[in-house]
Short mmCIF file of N, CA and C and ligand atoms in Angstrom, two decimals:
data_model
loop_
_atom_site.label_atom_id
_atom_site.label_comp_id
_atom_site.label_asym_id
_atom_site.label_seq_id
_atom_site.Cartn_x
_atom_site.Cartn_y
_atom_site.Cartn_z
N MET L 1 103.48 47.81 118.10
CA MET L 1 104.63 48.61 118.53
C MET L 1 104.86 48.49 120.03
N HIS L 2 103.76 48.54 120.84
CA HIS L 2 103.95 48.46 122.29
C HIS L 2 104.57 47.12 122.69
N GLU L 3 104.28 46.06 121.88
CA GLU L 3 104.86 44.74 122.21
C GLU L 3 106.39 44.83 122.14
N ILE L 4 106.89 45.50 121.10
CA ILE L 4 108.35 45.59 120.92
C ILE L 4 108.96 46.46 122.02
N ALA L 5 108.34 47.60 122.27
CA ALA L 5 108.87 48.51 123.29
C ALA L 5 108.82 47.86 124.67
N GLN L 6 107.72 47.19 124.95
CA GLN L 6 107.57 46.62 126.30
C GLN L 6 108.33 45.31 126.47
N ARG L 7 108.73 44.70 125.34
CA ARG L 7 109.62 43.54 125.44
C ARG L 7 111.00 44.04 125.89
N ALA L 8 111.39 45.19 125.37
CA ALA L 8 112.69 45.77 125.74
C ALA L 8 112.64 46.32 127.16
N ASN L 9 111.49 46.91 127.51
CA ASN L 9 111.32 47.48 128.85
C ASN L 9 109.83 47.42 129.22
N PRO L 10 109.47 46.51 130.12
CA PRO L 10 108.05 46.33 130.46
C PRO L 10 107.38 47.61 130.97
N GLU L 11 108.21 48.57 131.42
CA GLU L 11 107.65 49.84 131.92
C GLU L 11 107.47 50.87 130.81
N ALA L 12 107.86 50.53 129.58
CA ALA L 12 107.77 51.50 128.46
C ALA L 12 106.32 51.93 128.28
N LYS L 13 106.13 53.24 128.12
CA LYS L 13 104.78 53.81 127.96
C LYS L 13 104.53 54.09 126.48
N VAL L 14 103.35 53.71 126.01
CA VAL L 14 103.05 53.87 124.59
C VAL L 14 101.68 54.53 124.42
N VAL L 15 101.63 55.52 123.53
CA VAL L 15 100.36 56.20 123.20
C VAL L 15 100.13 56.05 121.70
N TYR L 16 99.00 55.51 121.33
CA TYR L 16 98.63 55.38 119.92
C TYR L 16 97.57 56.43 119.58
N VAL L 17 97.67 56.98 118.37
CA VAL L 17 96.67 57.96 117.92
C VAL L 17 96.27 57.61 116.49
N ASP L 18 94.98 57.69 116.21
CA ASP L 18 94.49 57.50 114.85
C ASP L 18 93.20 58.30 114.73
N ASN L 19 92.88 58.73 113.52
CA ASN L 19 91.63 59.49 113.35
C ASN L 19 90.49 58.58 112.87
N GLU L 20 90.78 57.29 112.82
CA GLU L 20 89.78 56.34 112.33
C GLU L 20 89.19 55.60 113.55
N PRO L 21 87.90 55.83 113.84
CA PRO L 21 87.30 55.29 115.07
C PRO L 21 87.43 53.76 115.19
N VAL L 22 87.32 53.05 114.07
CA VAL L 22 87.40 51.58 114.14
C VAL L 22 88.82 51.15 114.54
N ALA L 23 89.82 51.83 113.99
CA ALA L 23 91.21 51.51 114.34
C ALA L 23 91.44 51.75 115.84
N VAL L 24 90.86 52.84 116.35
CA VAL L 24 91.05 53.17 117.78
C VAL L 24 90.32 52.15 118.65
N ALA L 25 89.10 51.79 118.28
CA ALA L 25 88.32 50.82 119.06
C ALA L 25 89.07 49.48 119.12
N HIS L 26 89.64 49.09 118.00
CA HIS L 26 90.40 47.84 117.94
C HIS L 26 91.62 47.92 118.87
N SER L 27 92.32 49.04 118.82
CA SER L 27 93.51 49.20 119.67
C SER L 27 93.11 49.18 121.14
N GLU L 28 92.00 49.84 121.46
CA GLU L 28 91.55 49.89 122.87
C GLU L 28 91.28 48.49 123.39
N LEU L 29 90.70 47.68 122.53
CA LEU L 29 90.41 46.29 122.91
C LEU L 29 91.71 45.53 123.19
N LEU L 30 92.68 45.72 122.31
CA LEU L 30 93.96 45.02 122.46
C LEU L 30 94.71 45.48 123.72
N LEU L 31 94.47 46.73 124.10
CA LEU L 31 95.26 47.32 125.20
C LEU L 31 94.53 47.27 126.54
N GLU L 32 93.36 46.64 126.54
CA GLU L 32 92.49 46.61 127.73
C GLU L 32 93.24 46.33 129.03
N ASN L 33 94.14 45.34 128.97
CA ASN L 33 94.83 44.93 130.20
C ASN L 33 96.25 45.43 130.27
N ASN L 34 96.52 46.47 129.52
CA ASN L 34 97.89 46.99 129.49
C ASN L 34 97.91 48.39 130.12
N PRO L 35 98.38 48.49 131.37
CA PRO L 35 98.33 49.79 132.04
C PRO L 35 99.29 50.82 131.46
N ASN L 36 100.24 50.36 130.62
CA ASN L 36 101.27 51.27 130.10
C ASN L 36 101.07 51.65 128.64
N ALA L 37 99.89 51.37 128.11
CA ALA L 37 99.63 51.75 126.70
C ALA L 37 98.18 52.18 126.55
N VAL L 38 97.97 53.25 125.80
CA VAL L 38 96.61 53.75 125.54
C VAL L 38 96.48 54.12 124.07
N ALA L 39 95.23 54.25 123.64
CA ALA L 39 94.95 54.72 122.27
C ALA L 39 93.84 55.74 122.37
N PHE L 40 93.89 56.75 121.52
CA PHE L 40 92.75 57.66 121.44
C PHE L 40 92.61 58.22 120.04
N GLU L 41 91.42 58.74 119.78
CA GLU L 41 91.10 59.25 118.45
C GLU L 41 91.46 60.73 118.37
N ALA L 42 92.26 61.07 117.40
CA ALA L 42 92.60 62.48 117.15
C ALA L 42 93.18 62.57 115.76
N ASP L 43 93.29 63.80 115.28
CA ASP L 43 93.78 64.03 113.93
C ASP L 43 95.19 64.61 113.99
N LEU L 44 96.08 63.98 113.24
CA LEU L 44 97.47 64.44 113.15
C LEU L 44 97.54 65.94 112.82
N ARG L 45 96.54 66.42 112.10
CA ARG L 45 96.56 67.83 111.66
C ARG L 45 96.21 68.80 112.79
N ASP L 46 95.88 68.24 113.97
CA ASP L 46 95.58 69.08 115.12
C ASP L 46 96.55 68.71 116.26
N PRO L 47 97.81 69.15 116.15
CA PRO L 47 98.83 68.72 117.11
C PRO L 47 98.45 68.99 118.57
N ASP L 48 97.79 70.11 118.82
CA ASP L 48 97.46 70.44 120.22
C ASP L 48 96.53 69.40 120.83
N SER L 49 95.63 68.86 119.99
CA SER L 49 94.67 67.87 120.51
C SER L 49 95.37 66.55 120.84
N ILE L 50 96.54 66.35 120.29
CA ILE L 50 97.30 65.12 120.58
C ILE L 50 98.32 65.39 121.69
N LEU L 51 99.12 66.45 121.51
CA LEU L 51 100.18 66.73 122.49
C LEU L 51 99.61 67.15 123.84
N GLY L 52 98.45 67.80 123.80
CA GLY L 52 97.87 68.29 125.05
C GLY L 52 96.82 67.34 125.63
N HIS L 53 96.57 66.23 124.96
CA HIS L 53 95.53 65.30 125.42
C HIS L 53 95.89 64.73 126.81
N ASP L 54 94.88 64.59 127.64
CA ASP L 54 95.07 64.04 128.99
C ASP L 54 95.86 62.73 128.98
N LYS L 55 95.50 61.86 128.03
CA LYS L 55 96.14 60.53 127.99
C LYS L 55 97.62 60.66 127.63
N THR L 56 97.93 61.60 126.73
CA THR L 56 99.33 61.82 126.36
C THR L 56 100.10 62.33 127.58
N ARG L 57 99.51 63.32 128.24
CA ARG L 57 100.21 63.97 129.36
C ARG L 57 100.38 63.02 130.54
N LYS L 58 99.36 62.16 130.76
CA LYS L 58 99.45 61.20 131.87
C LYS L 58 100.45 60.10 131.58
N MET L 59 100.49 59.67 130.34
CA MET L 59 101.29 58.50 130.00
C MET L 59 102.76 58.86 129.75
N LEU L 60 103.01 59.98 129.06
CA LEU L 60 104.38 60.29 128.63
C LEU L 60 105.03 61.35 129.51
N ASP L 61 106.33 61.17 129.73
CA ASP L 61 107.12 62.12 130.51
C ASP L 61 107.91 62.98 129.52
N PHE L 62 107.48 64.23 129.35
CA PHE L 62 108.12 65.11 128.37
C PHE L 62 109.45 65.69 128.85
N ASP L 63 109.92 65.22 130.04
CA ASP L 63 111.25 65.61 130.50
C ASP L 63 112.29 64.57 130.11
N ARG L 64 111.81 63.49 129.48
CA ARG L 64 112.73 62.43 129.06
C ARG L 64 112.51 62.15 127.57
N PRO L 65 113.54 61.61 126.90
CA PRO L 65 113.39 61.36 125.45
C PRO L 65 112.19 60.49 125.13
N ILE L 66 111.58 60.82 124.00
CA ILE L 66 110.37 60.13 123.53
C ILE L 66 110.64 59.62 122.11
N GLY L 67 110.07 58.51 121.76
CA GLY L 67 110.13 58.04 120.37
C GLY L 67 108.80 58.31 119.70
N LEU L 68 108.81 59.15 118.67
CA LEU L 68 107.56 59.46 117.95
C LEU L 68 107.60 58.77 116.59
N LEU L 69 106.68 57.86 116.38
CA LEU L 69 106.60 57.13 115.11
C LEU L 69 105.36 57.56 114.35
N SER L 70 105.55 58.20 113.22
CA SER L 70 104.41 58.54 112.34
C SER L 70 104.65 57.74 111.06
N VAL L 71 104.24 56.50 111.12
CA VAL L 71 104.59 55.54 110.07
C VAL L 71 103.46 55.48 109.04
N ALA L 72 103.84 55.73 107.79
CA ALA L 72 102.89 55.63 106.66
C ALA L 72 101.64 56.48 106.88
N VAL L 73 101.83 57.69 107.38
CA VAL L 73 100.65 58.54 107.62
C VAL L 73 100.74 59.93 106.96
N TYR L 74 101.97 60.51 106.87
CA TYR L 74 102.04 61.88 106.34
C TYR L 74 101.61 61.97 104.87
N HIS L 75 101.67 60.85 104.13
CA HIS L 75 101.21 60.94 102.73
C HIS L 75 99.69 61.09 102.63
N PHE L 76 99.00 60.95 103.77
CA PHE L 76 97.56 61.24 103.78
C PHE L 76 97.29 62.72 104.08
N ILE L 77 98.34 63.49 104.30
CA ILE L 77 98.19 64.92 104.60
C ILE L 77 98.47 65.70 103.31
N PRO L 78 97.45 66.36 102.76
CA PRO L 78 97.68 67.12 101.51
C PRO L 78 98.50 68.38 101.77
N GLU L 79 99.08 68.93 100.71
CA GLU L 79 99.89 70.15 100.86
C GLU L 79 99.11 71.27 101.54
N ALA L 80 97.79 71.31 101.27
CA ALA L 80 96.95 72.38 101.83
C ALA L 80 97.00 72.38 103.36
N ASP L 81 97.30 71.22 103.96
CA ASP L 81 97.36 71.13 105.42
C ASP L 81 98.80 71.28 105.94
N ASP L 82 99.71 71.63 105.03
CA ASP L 82 101.09 71.97 105.39
C ASP L 82 101.79 70.92 106.26
N PRO L 83 102.06 69.74 105.67
CA PRO L 83 102.69 68.67 106.45
C PRO L 83 104.05 69.05 107.04
N LEU L 84 104.78 69.95 106.33
CA LEU L 84 106.09 70.35 106.86
C LEU L 84 105.94 71.12 108.17
N ALA L 85 104.94 72.01 108.21
CA ALA L 85 104.70 72.78 109.43
C ALA L 85 104.23 71.86 110.55
N LEU L 86 103.42 70.87 110.20
CA LEU L 86 102.95 69.93 111.21
C LEU L 86 104.13 69.14 111.80
N ALA L 87 104.99 68.64 110.90
CA ALA L 87 106.14 67.86 111.38
C ALA L 87 107.01 68.75 112.29
N ALA L 88 107.14 70.02 111.92
CA ALA L 88 107.96 70.94 112.72
C ALA L 88 107.36 71.12 114.12
N ARG L 89 106.04 71.19 114.15
CA ARG L 89 105.34 71.37 115.44
C ARG L 89 105.59 70.15 116.36
N TYR L 90 105.53 68.95 115.79
CA TYR L 90 105.78 67.75 116.60
C TYR L 90 107.25 67.68 117.01
N ARG L 91 108.15 68.03 116.10
CA ARG L 91 109.58 68.00 116.45
C ARG L 91 109.86 68.95 117.61
N ALA L 92 109.22 70.11 117.56
CA ALA L 92 109.47 71.12 118.59
C ALA L 92 108.98 70.64 119.96
N ALA L 93 107.95 69.81 119.98
CA ALA L 93 107.38 69.37 121.26
C ALA L 93 108.23 68.30 121.94
N LEU L 94 109.14 67.68 121.16
CA LEU L 94 109.91 66.56 121.72
C LEU L 94 111.11 67.07 122.50
N PRO L 95 111.41 66.43 123.64
CA PRO L 95 112.61 66.81 124.38
C PRO L 95 113.89 66.37 123.65
N GLY L 96 115.03 66.97 123.98
CA GLY L 96 116.31 66.58 123.39
C GLY L 96 116.58 65.10 123.64
N GLY L 97 117.21 64.45 122.65
CA GLY L 97 117.49 63.02 122.78
C GLY L 97 116.36 62.15 122.26
N SER L 98 115.23 62.79 121.86
CA SER L 98 114.09 62.03 121.33
C SER L 98 114.38 61.56 119.90
N PHE L 99 113.63 60.57 119.49
CA PHE L 99 113.75 60.06 118.12
C PHE L 99 112.43 60.25 117.37
N LEU L 100 112.56 60.55 116.08
CA LEU L 100 111.39 60.66 115.20
C LEU L 100 111.55 59.65 114.07
N ALA L 101 110.57 58.77 113.91
CA ALA L 101 110.61 57.77 112.83
C ALA L 101 109.45 58.05 111.88
N LEU L 102 109.78 58.19 110.60
CA LEU L 102 108.74 58.47 109.59
C LEU L 102 108.91 57.54 108.40
N SER L 103 107.80 57.23 107.76
CA SER L 103 107.88 56.62 106.43
C SER L 103 106.83 57.29 105.56
N HIS L 104 107.06 57.27 104.23
CA HIS L 104 106.25 58.11 103.35
C HIS L 104 106.30 57.59 101.92
N VAL L 105 105.16 57.53 101.27
CA VAL L 105 105.08 57.11 99.87
C VAL L 105 105.78 58.14 98.97
N THR L 106 106.50 57.63 97.98
CA THR L 106 107.18 58.52 97.03
C THR L 106 106.95 58.03 95.60
N GLU L 107 107.06 58.96 94.68
CA GLU L 107 107.00 58.60 93.25
C GLU L 107 108.37 58.70 92.62
N ASP L 108 109.40 58.98 93.46
CA ASP L 108 110.74 59.23 92.92
C ASP L 108 111.21 58.10 92.02
N SER L 109 110.88 56.89 92.44
CA SER L 109 111.40 55.75 91.69
C SER L 109 110.43 54.60 91.89
N MET L 110 109.70 54.31 90.88
CA MET L 110 108.75 53.21 91.05
C MET L 110 108.36 52.61 89.70
N GLY L 111 108.00 51.35 89.75
CA GLY L 111 107.56 50.68 88.54
C GLY L 111 106.13 51.08 88.21
N ASP L 112 105.68 50.67 87.05
CA ASP L 112 104.34 51.04 86.58
C ASP L 112 103.24 50.56 87.53
N GLN L 113 103.46 49.35 88.10
CA GLN L 113 102.43 48.79 88.97
C GLN L 113 102.19 49.68 90.19
N VAL L 114 103.30 50.10 90.80
CA VAL L 114 103.16 50.94 92.00
C VAL L 114 102.55 52.28 91.64
N ARG L 115 102.96 52.80 90.49
CA ARG L 115 102.40 54.10 90.05
C ARG L 115 100.88 54.00 89.89
N GLN L 116 100.45 52.89 89.32
CA GLN L 116 99.00 52.70 89.15
C GLN L 116 98.29 52.64 90.50
N LEU L 117 98.96 51.96 91.47
CA LEU L 117 98.39 51.84 92.82
C LEU L 117 98.28 53.23 93.46
N VAL L 118 99.34 54.01 93.33
CA VAL L 118 99.32 55.36 93.92
C VAL L 118 98.24 56.21 93.25
N ASP L 119 98.10 56.06 91.93
CA ASP L 119 97.06 56.82 91.22
C ASP L 119 95.68 56.43 91.72
N LEU L 120 95.50 55.12 91.96
CA LEU L 120 94.22 54.65 92.51
C LEU L 120 93.97 55.25 93.89
N MET L 121 95.03 55.23 94.73
CA MET L 121 94.90 55.76 96.09
C MET L 121 94.67 57.26 96.08
N ARG L 122 95.26 57.91 95.08
CA ARG L 122 95.10 59.37 94.97
C ARG L 122 93.63 59.74 94.75
N ALA L 123 92.95 58.83 94.03
CA ALA L 123 91.55 59.09 93.70
C ALA L 123 90.59 58.48 94.74
N SER L 124 91.14 57.86 95.79
CA SER L 124 90.28 57.18 96.77
C SER L 124 89.75 58.15 97.82
N GLN L 125 89.04 57.59 98.80
CA GLN L 125 88.48 58.40 99.89
C GLN L 125 89.60 58.99 100.75
N ASN L 126 90.73 58.26 100.81
CA ASN L 126 91.90 58.73 101.57
C ASN L 126 93.02 58.99 100.58
N PRO L 127 92.94 60.11 99.86
CA PRO L 127 93.94 60.33 98.80
C PRO L 127 95.36 60.41 99.35
N VAL L 128 96.26 59.91 98.56
CA VAL L 128 97.67 59.88 98.95
C VAL L 128 98.43 60.95 98.19
N THR L 129 99.30 61.68 98.88
CA THR L 129 100.17 62.65 98.23
C THR L 129 101.61 62.14 98.34
N PRO L 130 102.15 61.57 97.26
CA PRO L 130 103.54 61.11 97.31
C PRO L 130 104.47 62.33 97.43
N ARG L 131 105.64 62.14 98.06
CA ARG L 131 106.58 63.27 98.16
C ARG L 131 107.98 62.81 97.77
N THR L 132 108.79 63.80 97.40
CA THR L 132 110.16 63.51 96.95
C THR L 132 111.06 63.27 98.16
N LYS L 133 112.26 62.79 97.85
CA LYS L 133 113.24 62.56 98.93
C LYS L 133 113.55 63.87 99.66
N ALA L 134 113.65 64.96 98.89
CA ALA L 134 113.96 66.25 99.52
C ALA L 134 112.82 66.69 100.45
N GLN L 135 111.59 66.51 99.99
CA GLN L 135 110.43 66.89 100.83
C GLN L 135 110.39 66.03 102.10
N PHE L 136 110.67 64.73 101.94
CA PHE L 136 110.66 63.83 103.09
C PHE L 136 111.77 64.20 104.07
N THR L 137 112.95 64.44 103.53
CA THR L 137 114.11 64.76 104.38
C THR L 137 113.85 66.05 105.17
N ALA L 138 113.14 66.98 104.56
CA ALA L 138 112.86 68.26 105.24
C ALA L 138 112.01 68.06 106.50
N MET L 139 111.32 66.95 106.60
CA MET L 139 110.50 66.69 107.79
C MET L 139 111.36 66.42 109.03
N PHE L 140 112.68 66.22 108.80
CA PHE L 140 113.59 65.95 109.91
C PHE L 140 114.47 67.17 110.23
N ASP L 141 114.11 68.31 109.70
CA ASP L 141 114.94 69.51 109.83
C ASP L 141 115.38 69.73 111.29
N GLY L 142 116.69 69.87 111.50
CA GLY L 142 117.21 70.11 112.85
C GLY L 142 117.51 68.84 113.62
N PHE L 143 117.11 67.70 113.08
CA PHE L 143 117.39 66.40 113.72
C PHE L 143 118.59 65.75 113.01
N ASP L 144 119.32 64.92 113.72
CA ASP L 144 120.43 64.16 113.10
C ASP L 144 119.88 62.83 112.61
N LEU L 145 120.02 62.60 111.30
CA LEU L 145 119.52 61.33 110.76
C LEU L 145 120.39 60.17 111.23
N VAL L 146 119.72 59.14 111.70
CA VAL L 146 120.40 57.92 112.13
C VAL L 146 120.80 57.14 110.87
N GLU L 147 121.96 56.45 110.90
CA GLU L 147 122.36 55.62 109.77
C GLU L 147 121.27 54.62 109.41
N PRO L 148 120.96 54.34 108.18
CA PRO L 148 121.62 54.79 106.95
C PRO L 148 120.97 56.04 106.34
N GLY L 149 120.32 56.88 107.10
CA GLY L 149 119.69 58.08 106.55
C GLY L 149 118.36 57.77 105.89
N VAL L 150 118.03 58.55 104.86
CA VAL L 150 116.75 58.34 104.14
C VAL L 150 116.97 57.26 103.09
N VAL L 151 116.24 56.17 103.23
CA VAL L 151 116.37 55.03 102.28
C VAL L 151 114.97 54.48 102.01
N PHE L 152 114.90 53.58 101.04
CA PHE L 152 113.63 52.87 100.85
C PHE L 152 113.46 51.87 102.00
N THR L 153 112.22 51.67 102.42
CA THR L 153 111.96 50.89 103.65
C THR L 153 112.74 49.56 103.72
N PRO L 154 112.84 48.77 102.63
CA PRO L 154 113.55 47.50 102.78
C PRO L 154 115.03 47.69 103.13
N GLN L 155 115.57 48.91 102.89
CA GLN L 155 116.99 49.16 103.14
C GLN L 155 117.27 49.66 104.56
N TRP L 156 116.18 49.88 105.33
CA TRP L 156 116.39 50.41 106.69
C TRP L 156 116.67 49.24 107.65
N HIS L 157 117.93 49.04 107.97
CA HIS L 157 118.35 47.95 108.88
C HIS L 157 117.69 46.62 108.56
N PRO L 158 117.93 46.12 107.34
CA PRO L 158 117.37 44.80 106.98
C PRO L 158 118.03 43.71 107.81
N GLU L 159 117.27 42.66 108.08
CA GLU L 159 117.84 41.56 108.86
C GLU L 159 118.59 40.58 107.97
N SER L 160 118.31 40.62 106.67
CA SER L 160 119.03 39.73 105.74
C SER L 160 119.01 40.39 104.36
N PRO L 161 119.92 39.99 103.46
CA PRO L 161 119.92 40.55 102.10
C PRO L 161 118.59 40.29 101.39
N GLU L 162 117.94 39.19 101.74
CA GLU L 162 116.64 38.88 101.10
C GLU L 162 115.61 39.95 101.43
N ASP L 163 115.73 40.55 102.62
CA ASP L 163 114.78 41.61 103.01
C ASP L 163 114.87 42.80 102.04
N VAL L 164 116.06 43.04 101.51
CA VAL L 164 116.27 44.20 100.63
C VAL L 164 115.78 43.87 99.21
N GLY L 165 116.12 42.68 98.75
CA GLY L 165 115.70 42.28 97.40
C GLY L 165 116.48 43.02 96.34
N GLU L 166 116.08 42.79 95.08
CA GLU L 166 116.80 43.36 93.94
C GLU L 166 116.44 44.83 93.73
N ARG L 167 115.17 45.18 94.03
CA ARG L 167 114.70 46.52 93.71
C ARG L 167 113.96 47.14 94.90
N PRO L 168 114.72 47.54 95.93
CA PRO L 168 114.07 48.12 97.12
C PRO L 168 113.25 49.36 96.78
N GLN L 169 113.64 50.03 95.67
CA GLN L 169 112.91 51.24 95.25
C GLN L 169 111.46 50.93 94.86
N ASP L 170 111.18 49.67 94.55
CA ASP L 170 109.81 49.32 94.19
C ASP L 170 108.87 49.40 95.39
N SER L 171 109.42 49.47 96.60
CA SER L 171 108.56 49.67 97.79
C SER L 171 107.83 51.01 97.68
N ALA L 172 108.50 51.96 96.99
CA ALA L 172 107.94 53.31 96.80
C ALA L 172 107.64 54.00 98.13
N VAL L 173 108.35 53.58 99.16
CA VAL L 173 108.16 54.20 100.49
C VAL L 173 109.54 54.50 101.09
N TYR L 174 109.75 55.78 101.43
CA TYR L 174 110.97 56.17 102.13
C TYR L 174 110.79 55.95 103.63
N ALA L 175 111.91 55.67 104.30
CA ALA L 175 111.90 55.56 105.75
C ALA L 175 113.15 56.22 106.30
N ALA L 176 113.03 56.78 107.48
CA ALA L 176 114.20 57.35 108.16
C ALA L 176 113.87 57.56 109.63
N VAL L 177 114.94 57.67 110.41
CA VAL L 177 114.82 57.99 111.83
C VAL L 177 115.77 59.14 112.12
N GLY L 178 115.30 60.11 112.86
CA GLY L 178 116.14 61.24 113.24
C GLY L 178 116.17 61.39 114.75
N ARG L 179 117.29 61.95 115.25
CA ARG L 179 117.43 62.17 116.69
C ARG L 179 117.54 63.66 116.98
N LYS L 180 116.77 64.11 117.93
CA LYS L 180 116.84 65.54 118.29
C LYS L 180 118.10 65.77 119.12
N PRO L 181 118.96 66.69 118.71
CA PRO L 181 120.20 66.93 119.46
C PRO L 181 119.92 67.41 120.89
C1 LIG F 201 98.83 53.02 106.33
S1 LIG F 201 98.12 53.10 107.93
C2 LIG F 201 99.55 52.95 108.97
C3 LIG F 201 99.19 52.55 110.35
C4 LIG F 201 100.39 52.34 111.28
N1 LIG F 201 101.15 53.58 111.43
C5 LIG F 201 101.24 51.23 110.81
O1 LIG F 201 102.35 51.48 110.33
O2 LIG F 201 100.81 50.08 110.92
C6 LIG F 201 97.71 54.80 108.06
C7 LIG F 201 96.89 55.13 109.28
O3 LIG F 201 96.87 56.55 109.39
C8 LIG F 201 95.59 56.94 109.81
N2 LIG F 201 95.41 58.35 109.43
C9 LIG F 201 95.25 58.86 108.17
N3 LIG F 201 95.14 60.20 108.24
C10 LIG F 201 95.23 60.54 109.55
C11 LIG F 201 95.17 61.78 110.25
N4 LIG F 201 94.99 62.93 109.59
N5 LIG F 201 95.29 61.76 111.59
C12 LIG F 201 95.46 60.60 112.26
N6 LIG F 201 95.54 59.40 111.66
C13 LIG F 201 95.42 59.36 110.32
C14 LIG F 201 94.65 55.98 109.11
O4 LIG F 201 93.40 55.90 109.75
C15 LIG F 201 95.44 54.67 109.20
O5 LIG F 201 95.11 53.93 110.35
#
């Protein structure tokens, strides 16, 4: 992600967060010589430990719009941890003009193969909780959805018709971007 942001603007500041130590160690290695990007270990379910972290505060300017990408992660948050409340907490921390990008596994429309995969993941060490379009859309409450709204990932600004394919719903993952007014 920092490659894309810093290609557009070499001064772009990027903060990565993951609760998996190996993922963080790998990111730290990749970012060794990058003064404008950092990674640290924290849990999405503890917003204060991320929003208040020294690295976040040093790197990001909360007086200017921020892009928050929580890609393919909220489906690892069970209902017991109240993902809607968590999303609301992150939305509230962002300044006006910020963007929120999310993607999320869904069971709304999927073939048998994907359903089997989700069932396997549900029973794994990192269980997945698929959510409906309505549940996913609620994570953007108060934000204006950017065109084309909530769609299956292949339908979000595809570069060619081949990217979308015949059955984008088989991705079983919703994607959307919202802008804070
Ligand atoms: C499917 S990967 C997506 C990674 C990245 N966002 C991407 O799109 O390439 C999900 C990541 O979320 C991390 N993760 C799962 N639960 C988390 C949590 N509660 N807090 C922080 N990270 C979490 C996992 O360790 C994993 O690296």
